[in-house]
Short mmCIF file of N, CA and C in Angstrom, two decimals:
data_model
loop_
_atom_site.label_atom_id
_atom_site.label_comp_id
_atom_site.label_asym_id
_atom_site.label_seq_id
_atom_site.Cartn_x
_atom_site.Cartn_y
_atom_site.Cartn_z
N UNK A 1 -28.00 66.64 124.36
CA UNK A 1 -27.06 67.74 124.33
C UNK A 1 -26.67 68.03 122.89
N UNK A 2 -26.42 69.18 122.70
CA UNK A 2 -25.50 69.75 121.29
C UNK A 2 -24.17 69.21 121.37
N UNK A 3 -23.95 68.63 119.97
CA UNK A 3 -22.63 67.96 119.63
C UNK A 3 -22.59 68.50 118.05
N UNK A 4 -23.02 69.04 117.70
CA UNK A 4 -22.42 69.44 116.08
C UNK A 4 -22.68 70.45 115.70
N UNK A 5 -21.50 70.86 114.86
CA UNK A 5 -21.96 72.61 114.53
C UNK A 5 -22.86 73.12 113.84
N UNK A 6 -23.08 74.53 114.24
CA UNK A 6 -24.24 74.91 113.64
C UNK A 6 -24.03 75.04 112.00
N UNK A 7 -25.16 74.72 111.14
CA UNK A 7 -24.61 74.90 109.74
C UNK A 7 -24.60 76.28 109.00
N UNK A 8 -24.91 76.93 109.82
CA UNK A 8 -25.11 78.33 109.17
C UNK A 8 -24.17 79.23 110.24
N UNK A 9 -24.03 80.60 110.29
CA UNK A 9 -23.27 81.76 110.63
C UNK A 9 -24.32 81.74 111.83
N UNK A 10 -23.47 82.23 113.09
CA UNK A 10 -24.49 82.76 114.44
C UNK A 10 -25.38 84.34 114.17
N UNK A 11 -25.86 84.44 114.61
CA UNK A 11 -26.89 85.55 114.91
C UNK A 11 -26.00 86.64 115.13
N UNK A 12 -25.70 87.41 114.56
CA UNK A 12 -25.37 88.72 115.01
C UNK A 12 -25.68 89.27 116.17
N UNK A 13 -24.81 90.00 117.08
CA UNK A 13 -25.59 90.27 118.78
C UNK A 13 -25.09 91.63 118.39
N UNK A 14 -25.82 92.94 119.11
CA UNK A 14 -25.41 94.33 119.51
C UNK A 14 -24.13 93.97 120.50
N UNK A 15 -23.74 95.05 120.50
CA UNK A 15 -22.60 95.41 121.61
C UNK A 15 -22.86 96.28 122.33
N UNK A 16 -21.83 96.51 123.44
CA UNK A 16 -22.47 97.48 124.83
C UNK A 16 -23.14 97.97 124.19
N UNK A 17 -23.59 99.21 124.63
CA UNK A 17 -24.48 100.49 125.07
C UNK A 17 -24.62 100.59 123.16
N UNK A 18 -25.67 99.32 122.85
CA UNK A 18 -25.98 99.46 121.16
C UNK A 18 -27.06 99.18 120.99
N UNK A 19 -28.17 99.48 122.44
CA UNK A 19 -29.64 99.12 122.04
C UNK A 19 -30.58 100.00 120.89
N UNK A 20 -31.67 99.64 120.64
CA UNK A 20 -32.32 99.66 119.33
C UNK A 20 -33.13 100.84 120.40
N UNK A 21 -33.28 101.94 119.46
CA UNK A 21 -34.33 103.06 120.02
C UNK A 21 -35.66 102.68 120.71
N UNK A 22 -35.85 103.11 121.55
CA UNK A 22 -37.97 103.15 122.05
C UNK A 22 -38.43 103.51 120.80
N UNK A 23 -39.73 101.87 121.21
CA UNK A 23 -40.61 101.89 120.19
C UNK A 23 -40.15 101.30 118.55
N UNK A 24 -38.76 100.83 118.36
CA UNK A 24 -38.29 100.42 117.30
C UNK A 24 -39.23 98.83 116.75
N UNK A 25 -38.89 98.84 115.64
CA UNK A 25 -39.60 97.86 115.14
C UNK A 25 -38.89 96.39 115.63
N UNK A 26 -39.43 95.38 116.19
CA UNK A 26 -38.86 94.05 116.55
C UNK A 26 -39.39 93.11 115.99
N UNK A 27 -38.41 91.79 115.99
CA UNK A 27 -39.12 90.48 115.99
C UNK A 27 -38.87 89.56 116.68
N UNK A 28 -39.44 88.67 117.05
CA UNK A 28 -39.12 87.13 118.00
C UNK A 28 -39.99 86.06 117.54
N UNK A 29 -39.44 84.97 117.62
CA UNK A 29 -39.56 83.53 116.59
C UNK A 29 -39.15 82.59 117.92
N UNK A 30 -40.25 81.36 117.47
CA UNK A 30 -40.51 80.33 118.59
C UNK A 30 -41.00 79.30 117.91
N UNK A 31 -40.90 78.29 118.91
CA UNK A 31 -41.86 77.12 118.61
C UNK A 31 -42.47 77.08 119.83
N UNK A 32 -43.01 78.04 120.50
CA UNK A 32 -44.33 77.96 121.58
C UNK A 32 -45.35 77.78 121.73
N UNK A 33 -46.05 77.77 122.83
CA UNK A 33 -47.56 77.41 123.23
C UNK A 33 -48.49 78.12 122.07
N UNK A 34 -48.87 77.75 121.19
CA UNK A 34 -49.83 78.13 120.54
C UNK A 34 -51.70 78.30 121.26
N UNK A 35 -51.32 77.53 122.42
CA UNK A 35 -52.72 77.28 123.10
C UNK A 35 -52.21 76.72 124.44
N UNK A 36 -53.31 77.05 125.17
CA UNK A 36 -52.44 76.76 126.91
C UNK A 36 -51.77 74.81 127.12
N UNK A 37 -52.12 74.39 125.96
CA UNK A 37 -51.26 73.20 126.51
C UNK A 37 -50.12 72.80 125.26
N UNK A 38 -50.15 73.38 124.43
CA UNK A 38 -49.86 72.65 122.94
C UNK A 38 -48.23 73.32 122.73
N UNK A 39 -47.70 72.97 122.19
CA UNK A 39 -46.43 74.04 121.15
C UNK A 39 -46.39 73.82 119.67
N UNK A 40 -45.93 74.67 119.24
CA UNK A 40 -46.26 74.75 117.43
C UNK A 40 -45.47 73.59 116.97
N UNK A 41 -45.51 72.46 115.52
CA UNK A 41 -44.53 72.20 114.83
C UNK A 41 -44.09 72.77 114.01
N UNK A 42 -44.41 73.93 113.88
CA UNK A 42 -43.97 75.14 112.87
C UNK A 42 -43.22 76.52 113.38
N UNK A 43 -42.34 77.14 113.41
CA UNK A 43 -41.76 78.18 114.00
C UNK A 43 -42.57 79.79 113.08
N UNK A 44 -42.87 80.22 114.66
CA UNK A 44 -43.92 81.12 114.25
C UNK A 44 -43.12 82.59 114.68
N UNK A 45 -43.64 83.70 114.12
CA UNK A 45 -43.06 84.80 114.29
C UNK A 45 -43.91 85.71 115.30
N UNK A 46 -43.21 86.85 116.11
CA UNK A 46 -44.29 88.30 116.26
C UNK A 46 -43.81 89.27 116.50
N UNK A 47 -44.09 90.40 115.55
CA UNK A 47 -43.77 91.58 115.36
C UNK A 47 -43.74 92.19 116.59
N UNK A 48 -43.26 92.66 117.19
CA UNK A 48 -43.19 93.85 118.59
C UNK A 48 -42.04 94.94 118.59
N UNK A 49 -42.68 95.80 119.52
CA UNK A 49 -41.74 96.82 119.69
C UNK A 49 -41.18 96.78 121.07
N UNK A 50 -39.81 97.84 120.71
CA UNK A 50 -39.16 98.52 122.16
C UNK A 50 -40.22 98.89 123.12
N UNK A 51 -40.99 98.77 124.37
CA UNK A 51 -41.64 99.71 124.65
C UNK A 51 -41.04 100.35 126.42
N UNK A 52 -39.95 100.42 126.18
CA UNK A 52 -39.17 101.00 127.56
C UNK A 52 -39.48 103.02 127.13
N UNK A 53 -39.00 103.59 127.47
CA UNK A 53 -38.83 104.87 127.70
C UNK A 53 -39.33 105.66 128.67
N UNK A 54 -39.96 106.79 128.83
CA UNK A 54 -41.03 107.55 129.67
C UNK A 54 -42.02 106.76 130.07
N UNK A 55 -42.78 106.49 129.24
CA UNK A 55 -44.06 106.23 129.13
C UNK A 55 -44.26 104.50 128.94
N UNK A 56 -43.02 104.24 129.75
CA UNK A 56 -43.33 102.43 129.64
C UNK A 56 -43.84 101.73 130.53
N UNK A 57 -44.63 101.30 129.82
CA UNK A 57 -45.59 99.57 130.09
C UNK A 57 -44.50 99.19 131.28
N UNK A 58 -43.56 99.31 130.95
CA UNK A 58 -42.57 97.88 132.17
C UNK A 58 -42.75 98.69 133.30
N UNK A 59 -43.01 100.27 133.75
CA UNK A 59 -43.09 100.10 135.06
C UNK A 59 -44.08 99.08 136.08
N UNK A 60 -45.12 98.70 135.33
CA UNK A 60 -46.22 97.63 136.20
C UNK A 60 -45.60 96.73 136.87
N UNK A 61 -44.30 96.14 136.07
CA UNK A 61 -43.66 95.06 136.57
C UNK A 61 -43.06 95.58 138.17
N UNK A 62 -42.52 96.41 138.54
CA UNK A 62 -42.25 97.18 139.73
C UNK A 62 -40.58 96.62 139.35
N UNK A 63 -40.00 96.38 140.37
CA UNK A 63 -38.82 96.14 140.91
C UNK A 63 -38.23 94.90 140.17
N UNK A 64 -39.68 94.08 140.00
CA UNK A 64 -38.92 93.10 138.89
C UNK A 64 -38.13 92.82 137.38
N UNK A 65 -38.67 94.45 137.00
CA UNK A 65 -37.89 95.17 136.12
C UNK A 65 -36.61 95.69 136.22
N UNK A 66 -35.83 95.11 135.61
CA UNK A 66 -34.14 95.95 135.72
C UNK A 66 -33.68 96.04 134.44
N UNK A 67 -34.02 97.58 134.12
CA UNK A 67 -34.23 97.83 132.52
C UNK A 67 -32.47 97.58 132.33
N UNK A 68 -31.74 97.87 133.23
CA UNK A 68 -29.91 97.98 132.60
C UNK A 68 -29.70 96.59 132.20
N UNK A 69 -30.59 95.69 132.01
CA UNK A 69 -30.21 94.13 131.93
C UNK A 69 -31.40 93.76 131.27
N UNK A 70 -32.31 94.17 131.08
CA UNK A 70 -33.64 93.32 130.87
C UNK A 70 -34.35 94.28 129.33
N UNK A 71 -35.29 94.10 128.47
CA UNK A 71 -35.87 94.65 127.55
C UNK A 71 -37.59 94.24 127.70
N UNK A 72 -38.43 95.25 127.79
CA UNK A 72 -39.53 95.17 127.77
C UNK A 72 -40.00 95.32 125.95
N UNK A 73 -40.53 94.71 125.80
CA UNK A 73 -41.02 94.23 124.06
C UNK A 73 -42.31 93.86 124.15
N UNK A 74 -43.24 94.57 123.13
CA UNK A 74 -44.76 93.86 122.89
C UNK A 74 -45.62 94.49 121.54
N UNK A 75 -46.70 94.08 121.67
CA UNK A 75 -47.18 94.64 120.38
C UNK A 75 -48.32 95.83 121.01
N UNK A 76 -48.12 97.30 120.62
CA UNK A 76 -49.44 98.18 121.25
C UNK A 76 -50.94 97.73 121.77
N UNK A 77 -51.28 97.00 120.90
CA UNK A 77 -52.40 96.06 121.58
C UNK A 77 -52.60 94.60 122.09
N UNK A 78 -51.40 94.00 122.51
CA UNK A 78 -51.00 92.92 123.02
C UNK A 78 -51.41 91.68 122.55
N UNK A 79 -51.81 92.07 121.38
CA UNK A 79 -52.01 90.97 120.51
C UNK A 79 -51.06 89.45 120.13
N UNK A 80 -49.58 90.49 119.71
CA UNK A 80 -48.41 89.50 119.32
C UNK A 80 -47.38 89.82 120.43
N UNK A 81 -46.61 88.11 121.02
CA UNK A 81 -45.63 88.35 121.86
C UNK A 81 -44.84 87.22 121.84
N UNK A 82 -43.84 86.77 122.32
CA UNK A 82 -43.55 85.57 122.90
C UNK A 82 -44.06 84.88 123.65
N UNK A 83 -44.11 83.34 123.38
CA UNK A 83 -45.09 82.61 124.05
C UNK A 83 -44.63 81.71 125.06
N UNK A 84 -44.92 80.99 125.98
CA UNK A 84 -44.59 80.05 126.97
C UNK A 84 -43.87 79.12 125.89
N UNK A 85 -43.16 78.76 126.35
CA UNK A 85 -41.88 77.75 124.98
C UNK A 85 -41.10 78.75 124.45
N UNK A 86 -41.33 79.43 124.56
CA UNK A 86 -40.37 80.40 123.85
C UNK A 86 -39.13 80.83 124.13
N UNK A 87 -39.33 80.79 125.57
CA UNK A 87 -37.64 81.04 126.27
C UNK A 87 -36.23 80.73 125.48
N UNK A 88 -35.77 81.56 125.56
CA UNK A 88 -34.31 81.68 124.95
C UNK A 88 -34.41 81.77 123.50
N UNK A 89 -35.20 82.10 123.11
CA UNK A 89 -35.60 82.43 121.50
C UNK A 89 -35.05 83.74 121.63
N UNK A 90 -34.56 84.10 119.79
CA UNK A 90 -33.85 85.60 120.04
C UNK A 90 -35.33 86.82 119.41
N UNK A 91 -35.03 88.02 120.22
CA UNK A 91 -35.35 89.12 119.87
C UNK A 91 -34.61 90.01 118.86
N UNK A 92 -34.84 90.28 117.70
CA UNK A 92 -34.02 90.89 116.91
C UNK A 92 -34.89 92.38 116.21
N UNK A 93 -33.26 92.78 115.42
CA UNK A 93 -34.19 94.09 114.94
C UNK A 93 -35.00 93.32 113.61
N UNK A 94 -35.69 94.38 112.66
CA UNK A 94 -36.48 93.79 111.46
C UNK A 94 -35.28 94.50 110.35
N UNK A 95 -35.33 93.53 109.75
CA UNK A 95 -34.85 93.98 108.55
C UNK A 95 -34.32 92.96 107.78
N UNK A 96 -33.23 93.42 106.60
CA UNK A 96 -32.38 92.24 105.63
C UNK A 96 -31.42 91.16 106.38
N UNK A 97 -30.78 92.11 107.75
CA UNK A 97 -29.73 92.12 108.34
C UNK A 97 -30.18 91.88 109.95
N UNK A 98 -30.83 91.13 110.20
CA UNK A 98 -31.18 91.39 111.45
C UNK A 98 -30.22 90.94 113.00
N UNK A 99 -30.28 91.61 113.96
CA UNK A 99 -28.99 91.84 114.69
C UNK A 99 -30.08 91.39 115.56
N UNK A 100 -29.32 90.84 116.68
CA UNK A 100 -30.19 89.92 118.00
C UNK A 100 -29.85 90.92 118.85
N UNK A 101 -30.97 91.57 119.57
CA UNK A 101 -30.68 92.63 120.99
C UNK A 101 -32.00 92.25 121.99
N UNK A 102 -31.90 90.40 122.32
CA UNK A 102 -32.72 90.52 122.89
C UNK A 102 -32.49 88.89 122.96
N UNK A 103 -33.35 88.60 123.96
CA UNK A 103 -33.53 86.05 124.55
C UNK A 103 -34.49 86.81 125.29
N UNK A 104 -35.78 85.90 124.61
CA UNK A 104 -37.33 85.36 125.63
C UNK A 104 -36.65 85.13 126.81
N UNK A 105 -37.11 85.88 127.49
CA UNK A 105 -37.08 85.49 129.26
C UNK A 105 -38.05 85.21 130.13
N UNK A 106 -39.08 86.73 130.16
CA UNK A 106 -40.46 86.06 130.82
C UNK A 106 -41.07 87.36 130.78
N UNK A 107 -42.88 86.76 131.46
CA UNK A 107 -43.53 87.76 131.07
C UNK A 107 -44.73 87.69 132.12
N UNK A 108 -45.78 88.24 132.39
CA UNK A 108 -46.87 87.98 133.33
C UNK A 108 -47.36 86.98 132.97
N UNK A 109 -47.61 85.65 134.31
CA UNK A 109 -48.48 84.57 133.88
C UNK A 109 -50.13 85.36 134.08
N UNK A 110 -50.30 86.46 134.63
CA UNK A 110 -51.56 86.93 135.36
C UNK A 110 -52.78 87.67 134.37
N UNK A 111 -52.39 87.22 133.31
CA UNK A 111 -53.20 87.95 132.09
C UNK A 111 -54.04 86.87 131.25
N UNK A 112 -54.82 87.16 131.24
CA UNK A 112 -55.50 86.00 129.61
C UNK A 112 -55.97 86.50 128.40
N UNK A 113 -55.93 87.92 128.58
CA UNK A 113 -56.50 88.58 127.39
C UNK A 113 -55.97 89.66 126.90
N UNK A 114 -55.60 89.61 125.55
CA UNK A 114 -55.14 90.93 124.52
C UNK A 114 -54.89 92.32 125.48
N UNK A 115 -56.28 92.95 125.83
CA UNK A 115 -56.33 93.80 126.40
C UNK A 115 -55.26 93.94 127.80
N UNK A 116 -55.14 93.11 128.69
CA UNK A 116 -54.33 92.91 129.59
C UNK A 116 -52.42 92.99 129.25
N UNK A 117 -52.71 92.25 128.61
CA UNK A 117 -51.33 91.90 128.03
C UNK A 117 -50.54 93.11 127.02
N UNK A 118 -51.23 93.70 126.80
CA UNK A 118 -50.93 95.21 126.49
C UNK A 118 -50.39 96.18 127.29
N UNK A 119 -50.88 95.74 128.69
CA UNK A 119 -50.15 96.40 129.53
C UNK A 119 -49.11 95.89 130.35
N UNK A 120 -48.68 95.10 130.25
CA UNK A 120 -47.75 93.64 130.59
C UNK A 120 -47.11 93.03 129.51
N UNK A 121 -46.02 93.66 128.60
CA UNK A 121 -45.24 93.44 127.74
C UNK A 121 -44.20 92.07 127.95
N UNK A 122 -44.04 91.21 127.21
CA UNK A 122 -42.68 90.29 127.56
C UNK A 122 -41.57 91.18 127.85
N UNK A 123 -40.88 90.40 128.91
CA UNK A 123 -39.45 90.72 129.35
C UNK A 123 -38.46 90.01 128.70
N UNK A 124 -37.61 90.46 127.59
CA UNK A 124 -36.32 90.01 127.49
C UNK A 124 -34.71 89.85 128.10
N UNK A 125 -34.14 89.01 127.94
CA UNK A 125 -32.28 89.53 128.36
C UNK A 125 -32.10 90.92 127.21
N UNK A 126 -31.53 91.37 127.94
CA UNK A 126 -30.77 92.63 126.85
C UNK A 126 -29.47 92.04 126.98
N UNK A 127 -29.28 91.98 125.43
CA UNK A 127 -27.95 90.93 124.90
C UNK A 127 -26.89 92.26 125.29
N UNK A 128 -27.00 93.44 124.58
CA UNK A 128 -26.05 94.50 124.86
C UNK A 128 -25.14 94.31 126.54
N UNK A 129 -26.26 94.20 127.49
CA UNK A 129 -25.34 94.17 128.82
C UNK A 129 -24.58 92.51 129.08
N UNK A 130 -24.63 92.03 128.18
CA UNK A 130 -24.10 90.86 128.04
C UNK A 130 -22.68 90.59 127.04
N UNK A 131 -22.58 91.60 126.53
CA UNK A 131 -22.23 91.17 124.72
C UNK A 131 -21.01 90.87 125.29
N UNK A 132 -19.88 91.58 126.42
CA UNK A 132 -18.71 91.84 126.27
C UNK A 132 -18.65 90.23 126.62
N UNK A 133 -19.30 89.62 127.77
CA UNK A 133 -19.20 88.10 128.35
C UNK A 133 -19.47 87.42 127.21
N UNK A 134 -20.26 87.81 126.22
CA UNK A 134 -20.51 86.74 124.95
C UNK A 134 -19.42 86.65 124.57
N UNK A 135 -19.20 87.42 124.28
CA UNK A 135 -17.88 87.40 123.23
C UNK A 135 -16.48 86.67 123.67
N UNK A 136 -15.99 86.74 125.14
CA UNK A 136 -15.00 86.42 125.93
C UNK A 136 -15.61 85.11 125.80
N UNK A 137 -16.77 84.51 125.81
CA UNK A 137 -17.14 82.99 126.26
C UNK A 137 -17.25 82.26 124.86
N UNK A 138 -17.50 82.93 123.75
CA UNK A 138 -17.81 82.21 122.14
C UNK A 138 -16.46 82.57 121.68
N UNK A 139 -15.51 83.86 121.46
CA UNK A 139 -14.79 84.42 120.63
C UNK A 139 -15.72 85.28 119.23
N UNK A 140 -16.95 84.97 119.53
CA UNK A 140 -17.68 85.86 118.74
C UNK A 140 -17.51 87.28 118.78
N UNK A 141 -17.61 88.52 117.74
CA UNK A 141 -17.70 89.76 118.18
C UNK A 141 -18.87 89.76 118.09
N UNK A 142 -19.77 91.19 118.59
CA UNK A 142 -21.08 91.96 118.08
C UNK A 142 -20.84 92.57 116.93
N UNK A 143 -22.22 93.07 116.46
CA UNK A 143 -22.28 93.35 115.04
C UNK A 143 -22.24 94.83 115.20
N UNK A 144 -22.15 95.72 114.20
CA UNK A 144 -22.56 97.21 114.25
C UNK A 144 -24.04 97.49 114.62
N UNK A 145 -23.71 98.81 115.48
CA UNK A 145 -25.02 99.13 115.98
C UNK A 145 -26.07 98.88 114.94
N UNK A 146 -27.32 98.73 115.37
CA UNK A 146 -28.90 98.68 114.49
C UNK A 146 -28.73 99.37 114.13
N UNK A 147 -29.31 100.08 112.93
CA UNK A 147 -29.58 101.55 112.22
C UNK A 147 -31.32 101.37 112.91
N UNK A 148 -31.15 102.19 112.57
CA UNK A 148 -32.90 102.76 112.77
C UNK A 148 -33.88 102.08 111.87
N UNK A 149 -35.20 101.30 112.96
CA UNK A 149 -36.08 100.89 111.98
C UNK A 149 -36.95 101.46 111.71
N UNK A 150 -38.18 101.66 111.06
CA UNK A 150 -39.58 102.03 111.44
C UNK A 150 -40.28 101.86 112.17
N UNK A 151 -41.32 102.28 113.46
CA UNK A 151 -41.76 101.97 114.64
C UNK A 151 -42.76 101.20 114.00
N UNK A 152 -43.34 101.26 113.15
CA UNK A 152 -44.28 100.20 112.68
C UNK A 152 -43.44 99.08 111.83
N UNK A 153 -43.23 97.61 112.68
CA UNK A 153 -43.10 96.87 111.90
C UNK A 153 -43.71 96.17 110.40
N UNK A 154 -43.15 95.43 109.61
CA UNK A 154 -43.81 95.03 108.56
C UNK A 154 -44.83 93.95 109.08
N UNK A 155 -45.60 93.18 107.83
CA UNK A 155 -46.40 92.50 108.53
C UNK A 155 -45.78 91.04 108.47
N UNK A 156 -46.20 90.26 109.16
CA UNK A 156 -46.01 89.04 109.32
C UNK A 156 -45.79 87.73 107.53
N UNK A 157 -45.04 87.38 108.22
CA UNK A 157 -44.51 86.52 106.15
C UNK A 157 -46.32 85.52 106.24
N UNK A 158 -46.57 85.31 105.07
CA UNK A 158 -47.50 84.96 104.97
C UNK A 158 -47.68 83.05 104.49
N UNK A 159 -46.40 82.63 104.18
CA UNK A 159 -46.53 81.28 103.99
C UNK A 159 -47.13 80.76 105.22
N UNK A 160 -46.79 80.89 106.42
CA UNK A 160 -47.29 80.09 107.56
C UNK A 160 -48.47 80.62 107.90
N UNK A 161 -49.61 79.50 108.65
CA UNK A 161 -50.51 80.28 109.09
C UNK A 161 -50.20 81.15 109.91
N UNK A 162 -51.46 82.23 109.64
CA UNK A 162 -51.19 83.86 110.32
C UNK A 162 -51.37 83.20 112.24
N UNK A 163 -50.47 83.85 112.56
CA UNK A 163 -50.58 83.96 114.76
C UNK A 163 -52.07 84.28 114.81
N UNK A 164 -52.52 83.70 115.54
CA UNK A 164 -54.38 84.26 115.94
C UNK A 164 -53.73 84.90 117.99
N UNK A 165 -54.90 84.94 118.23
CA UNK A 165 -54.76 85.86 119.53
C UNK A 165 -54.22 85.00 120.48
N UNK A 166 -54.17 83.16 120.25
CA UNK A 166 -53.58 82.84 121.36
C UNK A 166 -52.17 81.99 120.55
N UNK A 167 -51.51 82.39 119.64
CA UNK A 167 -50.78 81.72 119.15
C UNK A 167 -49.06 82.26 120.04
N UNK A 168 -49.06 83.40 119.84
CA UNK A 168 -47.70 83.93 120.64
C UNK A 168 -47.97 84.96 121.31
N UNK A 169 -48.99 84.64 121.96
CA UNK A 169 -49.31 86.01 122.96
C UNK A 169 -49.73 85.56 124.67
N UNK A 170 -49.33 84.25 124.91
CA UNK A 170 -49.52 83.55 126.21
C UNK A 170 -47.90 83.60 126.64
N UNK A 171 -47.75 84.06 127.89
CA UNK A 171 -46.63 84.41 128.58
C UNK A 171 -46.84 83.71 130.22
N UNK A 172 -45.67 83.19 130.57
CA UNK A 172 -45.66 82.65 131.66
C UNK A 172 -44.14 83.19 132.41
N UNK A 173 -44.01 82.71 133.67
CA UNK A 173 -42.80 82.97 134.39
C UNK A 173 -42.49 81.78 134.60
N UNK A 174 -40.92 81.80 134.00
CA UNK A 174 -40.10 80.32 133.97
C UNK A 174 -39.37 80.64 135.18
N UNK A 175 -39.36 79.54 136.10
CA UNK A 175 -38.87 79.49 137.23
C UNK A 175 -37.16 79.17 137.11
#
């Protein structure tokens, strides 16, 4: 169990109705399955976007989708995502300042390949329909809304080795 404080400042969270536009630039960071049995000793990153709106990927999920609570996130060609281990890792915007509007939740175990998984985005918590209970339960506030990012994220930091296709792009359903 956790017994000592954290040494740094918490994560900034959105507040109500302060989600990040469709298609905005994201990130999420893990120490997950790098390969169907393994997890990283290195905390790895992957760029993704919003992809809720009209034209979203999350309807496949059907009913198991409940966008007022949940965030669909991935990379256009399903390359980069959150990985099995990843759960409860935060989703944030990109930038200097990055604000958490998002916790690994789950994603299709029914995919094995890029192509698939493109159409089967990870599912996040949307921290926003949460924030007011965060806050009442930490005494934390939320941060000011995101400003607007670029829909194309930057690229990946380059000290660590680069994510390959099965590094954060294997998704499972945590029971």
């Amino acid at each position: 169990h956790t017994d000592r404080p954290l040494p740094a400042p918490p994560l900034p969270f959105v507040g109500p109705q302060d989600d990040p536009a469709t298609g905005v630039a994201l990130r999420t960071v893990g120490f997950g399955a790098t390969d169907r049995s393994d997890h990283s000793d290195q905390l790895l990153g992957a760029n993704v976007r919003d992809m809720d709106g009209p034209q979203s990927r999350c309807k496949k999920y059907g009913r198991d989708y409940e966008p007022a609570v949940m965030l669909c996130a991935g990379s256009a060609d399903g390359e980069q995502d959150a990985g099995e281990g990843d759960s409860g890792g935060p989703l944030t915007t990109v930038g200097s300042e990055p604000i958490q509007v998002g916790v690994v939740s789950w994603g299709s175990e029914e995919v094995d390949r890029p192509h698939d998984r493109r159409d089967y985005p990870g599912i996040y918590a949307r921290v926003s329909a949460y924030s007011t209970w965060i806050t009442e339960q930490t005494g934390i506030g939320s941060a000011p809304k995101p400003s607007p990012q670029p829909t194309n994220p930057p690229p990946s930091p380059s000290p660590s080795p680069a994510p390959n296709a099965d590094s954060l792009s294997l998704r499972t359903v945590i029971g």
